[in-house]
CSV table of C-alpha atoms and ligand atoms in Angstrom, one decimal:
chain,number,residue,atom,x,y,z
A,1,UNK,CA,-4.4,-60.9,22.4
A,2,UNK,CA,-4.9,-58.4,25.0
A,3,UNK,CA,-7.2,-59.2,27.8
A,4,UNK,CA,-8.3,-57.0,30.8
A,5,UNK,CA,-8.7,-58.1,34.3
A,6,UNK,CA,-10.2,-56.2,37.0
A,7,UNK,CA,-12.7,-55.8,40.1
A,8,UNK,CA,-15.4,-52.8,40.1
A,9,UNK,CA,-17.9,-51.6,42.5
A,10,UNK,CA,-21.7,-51.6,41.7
A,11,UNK,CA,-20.9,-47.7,41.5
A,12,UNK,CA,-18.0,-48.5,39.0
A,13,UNK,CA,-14.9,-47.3,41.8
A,14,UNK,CA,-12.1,-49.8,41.5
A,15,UNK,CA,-9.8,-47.5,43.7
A,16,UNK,CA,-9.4,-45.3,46.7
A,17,UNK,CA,-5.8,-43.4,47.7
A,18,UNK,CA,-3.6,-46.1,45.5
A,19,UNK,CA,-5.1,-48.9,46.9
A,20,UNK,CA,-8.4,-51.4,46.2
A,21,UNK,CA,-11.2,-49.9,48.2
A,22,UNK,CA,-12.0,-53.6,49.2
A,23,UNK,CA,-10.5,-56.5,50.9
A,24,UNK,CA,-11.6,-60.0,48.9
A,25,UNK,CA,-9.1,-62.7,49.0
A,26,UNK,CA,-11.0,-65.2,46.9
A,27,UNK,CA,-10.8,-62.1,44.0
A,28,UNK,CA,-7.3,-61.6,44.7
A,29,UNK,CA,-6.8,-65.7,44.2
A,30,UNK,CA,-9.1,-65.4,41.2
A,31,UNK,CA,-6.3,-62.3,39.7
A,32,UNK,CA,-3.6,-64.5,40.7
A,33,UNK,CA,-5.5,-67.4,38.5
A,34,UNK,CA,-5.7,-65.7,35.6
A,35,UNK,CA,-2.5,-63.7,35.3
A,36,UNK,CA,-0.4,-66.2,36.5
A,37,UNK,CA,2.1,-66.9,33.7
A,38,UNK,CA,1.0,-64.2,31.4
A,39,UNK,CA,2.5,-60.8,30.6
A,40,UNK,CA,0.4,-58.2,33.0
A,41,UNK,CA,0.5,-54.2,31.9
A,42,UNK,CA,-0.3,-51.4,34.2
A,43,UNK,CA,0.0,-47.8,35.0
A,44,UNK,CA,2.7,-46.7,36.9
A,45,UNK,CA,0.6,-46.1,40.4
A,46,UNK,CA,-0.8,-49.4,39.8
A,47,UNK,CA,2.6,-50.5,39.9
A,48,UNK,CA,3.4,-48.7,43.1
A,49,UNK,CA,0.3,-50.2,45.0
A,50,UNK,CA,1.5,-53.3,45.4
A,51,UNK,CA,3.0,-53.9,48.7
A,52,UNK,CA,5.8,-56.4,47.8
A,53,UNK,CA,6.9,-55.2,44.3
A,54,UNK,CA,6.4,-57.3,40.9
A,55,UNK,CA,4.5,-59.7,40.9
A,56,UNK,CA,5.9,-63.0,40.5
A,57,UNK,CA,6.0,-65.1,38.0
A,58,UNK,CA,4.4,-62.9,35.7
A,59,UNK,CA,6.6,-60.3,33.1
A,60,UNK,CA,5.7,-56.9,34.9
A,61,UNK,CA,5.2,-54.3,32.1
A,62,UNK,CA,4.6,-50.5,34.2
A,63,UNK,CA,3.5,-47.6,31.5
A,64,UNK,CA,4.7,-44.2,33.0
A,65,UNK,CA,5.6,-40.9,30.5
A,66,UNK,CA,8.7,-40.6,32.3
A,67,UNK,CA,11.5,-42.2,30.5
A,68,UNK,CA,13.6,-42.4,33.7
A,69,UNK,CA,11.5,-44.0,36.2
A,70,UNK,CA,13.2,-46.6,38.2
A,71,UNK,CA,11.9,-49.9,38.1
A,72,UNK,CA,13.8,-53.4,39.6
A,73,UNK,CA,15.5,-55.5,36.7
A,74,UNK,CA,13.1,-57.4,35.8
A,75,UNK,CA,10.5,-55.4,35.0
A,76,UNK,CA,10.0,-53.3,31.9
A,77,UNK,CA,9.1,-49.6,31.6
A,78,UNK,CA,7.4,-48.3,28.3
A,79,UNK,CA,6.3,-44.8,27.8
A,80,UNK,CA,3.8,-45.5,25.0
A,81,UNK,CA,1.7,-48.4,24.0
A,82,UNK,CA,3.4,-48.9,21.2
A,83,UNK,CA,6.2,-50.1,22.6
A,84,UNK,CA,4.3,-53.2,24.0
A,85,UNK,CA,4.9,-55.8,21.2
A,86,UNK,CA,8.9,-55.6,21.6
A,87,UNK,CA,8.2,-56.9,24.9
A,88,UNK,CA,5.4,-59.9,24.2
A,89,UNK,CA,4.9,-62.5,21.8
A,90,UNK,CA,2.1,-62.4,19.3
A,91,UNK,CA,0.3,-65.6,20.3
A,92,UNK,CA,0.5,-64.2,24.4
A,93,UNK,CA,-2.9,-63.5,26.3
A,94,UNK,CA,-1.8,-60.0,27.6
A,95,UNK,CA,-3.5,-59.1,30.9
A,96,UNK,CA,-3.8,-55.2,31.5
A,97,UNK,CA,-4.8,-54.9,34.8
A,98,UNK,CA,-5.1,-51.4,35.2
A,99,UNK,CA,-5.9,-48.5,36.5
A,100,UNK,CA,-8.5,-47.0,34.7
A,101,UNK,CA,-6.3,-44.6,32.0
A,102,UNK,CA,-4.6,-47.6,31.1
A,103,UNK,CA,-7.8,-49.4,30.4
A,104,UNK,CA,-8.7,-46.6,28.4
A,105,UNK,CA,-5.9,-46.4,26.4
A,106,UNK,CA,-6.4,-50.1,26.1
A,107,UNK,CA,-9.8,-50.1,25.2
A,108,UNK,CA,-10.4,-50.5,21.7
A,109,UNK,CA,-7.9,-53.2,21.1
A,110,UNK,CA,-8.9,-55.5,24.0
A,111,UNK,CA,-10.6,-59.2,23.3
A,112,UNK,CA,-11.8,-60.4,26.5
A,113,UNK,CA,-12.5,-58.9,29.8
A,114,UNK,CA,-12.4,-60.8,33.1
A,115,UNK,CA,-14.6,-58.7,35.6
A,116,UNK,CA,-15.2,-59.4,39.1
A,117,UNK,CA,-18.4,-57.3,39.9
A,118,UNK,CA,-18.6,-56.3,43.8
A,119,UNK,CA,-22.1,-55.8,44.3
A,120,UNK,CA,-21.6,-53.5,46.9
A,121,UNK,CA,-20.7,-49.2,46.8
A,122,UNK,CA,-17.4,-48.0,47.5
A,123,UNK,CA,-16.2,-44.4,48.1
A,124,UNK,CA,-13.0,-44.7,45.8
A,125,UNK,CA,-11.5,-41.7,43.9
A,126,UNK,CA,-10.5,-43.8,40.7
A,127,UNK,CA,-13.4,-45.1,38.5
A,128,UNK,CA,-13.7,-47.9,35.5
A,129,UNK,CA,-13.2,-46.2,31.9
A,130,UNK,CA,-16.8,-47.0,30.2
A,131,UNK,CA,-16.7,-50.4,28.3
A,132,UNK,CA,-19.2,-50.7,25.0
A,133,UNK,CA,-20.5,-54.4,26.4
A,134,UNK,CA,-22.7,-54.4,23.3
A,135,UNK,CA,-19.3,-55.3,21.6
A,136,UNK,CA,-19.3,-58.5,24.0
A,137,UNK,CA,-20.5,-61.3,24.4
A,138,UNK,CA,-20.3,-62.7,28.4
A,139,UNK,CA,-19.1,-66.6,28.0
A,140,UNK,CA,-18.7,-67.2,31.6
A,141,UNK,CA,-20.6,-66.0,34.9
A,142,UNK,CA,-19.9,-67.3,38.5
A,143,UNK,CA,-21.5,-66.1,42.0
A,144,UNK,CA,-18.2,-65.5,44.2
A,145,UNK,CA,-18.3,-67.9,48.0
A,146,UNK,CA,-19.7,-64.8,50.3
A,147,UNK,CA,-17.7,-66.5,53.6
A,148,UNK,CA,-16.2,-64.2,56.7
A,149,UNK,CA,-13.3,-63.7,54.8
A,150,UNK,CA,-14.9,-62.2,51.7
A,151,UNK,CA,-18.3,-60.5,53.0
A,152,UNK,CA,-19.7,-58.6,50.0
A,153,UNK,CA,-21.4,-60.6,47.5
A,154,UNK,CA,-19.6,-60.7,43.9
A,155,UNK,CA,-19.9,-62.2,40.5
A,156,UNK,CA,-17.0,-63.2,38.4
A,157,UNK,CA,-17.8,-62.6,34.5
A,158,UNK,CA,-15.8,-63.4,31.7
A,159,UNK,CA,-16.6,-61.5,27.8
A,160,UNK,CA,-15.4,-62.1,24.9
A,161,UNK,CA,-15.6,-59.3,21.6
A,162,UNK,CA,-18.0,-60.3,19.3
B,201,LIG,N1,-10.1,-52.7,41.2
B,201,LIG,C1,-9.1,-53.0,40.3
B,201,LIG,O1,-9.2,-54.0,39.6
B,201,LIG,C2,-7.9,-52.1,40.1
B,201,LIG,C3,-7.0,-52.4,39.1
B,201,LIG,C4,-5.9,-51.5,39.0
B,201,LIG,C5,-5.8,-50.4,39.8
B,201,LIG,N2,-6.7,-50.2,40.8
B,201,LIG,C6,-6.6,-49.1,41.7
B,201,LIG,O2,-6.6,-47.9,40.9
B,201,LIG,C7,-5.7,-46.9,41.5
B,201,LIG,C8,-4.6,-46.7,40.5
B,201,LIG,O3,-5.1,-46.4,39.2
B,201,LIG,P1,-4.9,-45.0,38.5
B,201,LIG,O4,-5.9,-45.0,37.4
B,201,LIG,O5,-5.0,-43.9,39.5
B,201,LIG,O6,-3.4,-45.0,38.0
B,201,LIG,P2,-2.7,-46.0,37.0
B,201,LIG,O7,-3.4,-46.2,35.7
B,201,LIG,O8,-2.2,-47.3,37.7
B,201,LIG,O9,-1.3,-45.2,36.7
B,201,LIG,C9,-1.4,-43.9,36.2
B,201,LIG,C10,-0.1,-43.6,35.6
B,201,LIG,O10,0.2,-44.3,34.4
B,201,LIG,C11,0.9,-43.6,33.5
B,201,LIG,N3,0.2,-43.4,32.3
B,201,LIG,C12,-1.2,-43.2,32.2
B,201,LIG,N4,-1.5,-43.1,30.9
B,201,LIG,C13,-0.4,-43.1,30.1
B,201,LIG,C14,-0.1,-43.0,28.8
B,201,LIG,N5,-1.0,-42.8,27.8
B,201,LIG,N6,1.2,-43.1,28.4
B,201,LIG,C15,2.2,-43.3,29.3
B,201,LIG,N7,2.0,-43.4,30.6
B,201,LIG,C16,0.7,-43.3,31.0
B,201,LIG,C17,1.2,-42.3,34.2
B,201,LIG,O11,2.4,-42.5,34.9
B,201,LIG,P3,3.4,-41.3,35.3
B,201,LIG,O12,2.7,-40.4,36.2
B,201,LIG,O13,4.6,-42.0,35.9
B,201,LIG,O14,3.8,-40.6,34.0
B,201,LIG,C18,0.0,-42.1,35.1
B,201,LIG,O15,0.3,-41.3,36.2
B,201,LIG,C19,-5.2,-47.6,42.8
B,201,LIG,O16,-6.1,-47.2,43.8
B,201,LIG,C20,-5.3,-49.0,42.5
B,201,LIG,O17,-5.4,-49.8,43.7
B,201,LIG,C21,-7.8,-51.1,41.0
């Protein structure tokens, strides 16, 4: 099953010069949540935003068209999606997490969406792919804690396809 996970702006920006426009730990806990333990697939400059490398605990799958970028041991590099089921089981929930060509190329074979909606507008020059919601049904909607830490308001959503 292959599942998306993201966080979008009210104007539908999830990204600004390789990096999330926003800065919401209690999203960032709720990513680590719902990865955790689960294959995650993304686009190369996904790959290359995050500060520390791989993430742990998680089989890092990076999508790139060149066949000889470098990546660390243990993560894999495909070039096409095809390649994806040498690399996953068929019962695993398979999180692609972005960015937003990679959700498009994803897009008609994904069964469940985990959104967190920031219900605030970001400049960002990377934007969500358009998702037909009217195949989905939401099964799950919770208001994010606004606190000091995490000052926009947010909604975490959860759809399944219909
Ligand atoms: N808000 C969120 O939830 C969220 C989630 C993810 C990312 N982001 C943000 O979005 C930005 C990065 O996203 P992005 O859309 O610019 O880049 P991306 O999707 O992470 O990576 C794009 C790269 O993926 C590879 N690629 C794309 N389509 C491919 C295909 N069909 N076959 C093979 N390889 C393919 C190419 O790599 P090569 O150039 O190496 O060929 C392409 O340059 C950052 O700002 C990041 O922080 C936000």
């Amino acid at each position: 099953m292959i599942s998306f996970v993201w966080a979008e702006a009210k104007n539908h920006v999830i990204g600004v010069d390789g990096h999330l426009p926003w800065t919401l730990p209690n999203d960032m806990k709720r990513f680590k949540d719902v990865t955790m333990n689960h294959p995650i697939v993304m686009g190369r400059k996904t790959f290359e935003s995050f500060p520390n490398g791989p993430l742990p605990k998680r089989l890092n799958i990076v999508i790139s068209r060149n066949p000889d970028y470098q990546v660390p041991e243990s993560v894999v590099l495909i070039t096409d999606k095809s390649q994806l089921k040498e690399f996953v089981q068929p019962d695993d929930e398979v999180m692609v997490i972005g960015g937003a060509g990679i959700f498009d190329l994803f897009k008609d074979d994904v069964d469940r969406l985990y959104v967190t909606k920031i219900d605030h507008e970001f400049s960002g020059d990377v934007k969500m792919t358009k998702l037909d919601y009217d195949q989905f049904k939401l099964t799950e909607k919770k208001e994010g804690i606004v606190d000091d830490k995490n000052i926009y308001p947010y909604t975490f959503e959860t759809y399944q396809r219909i």
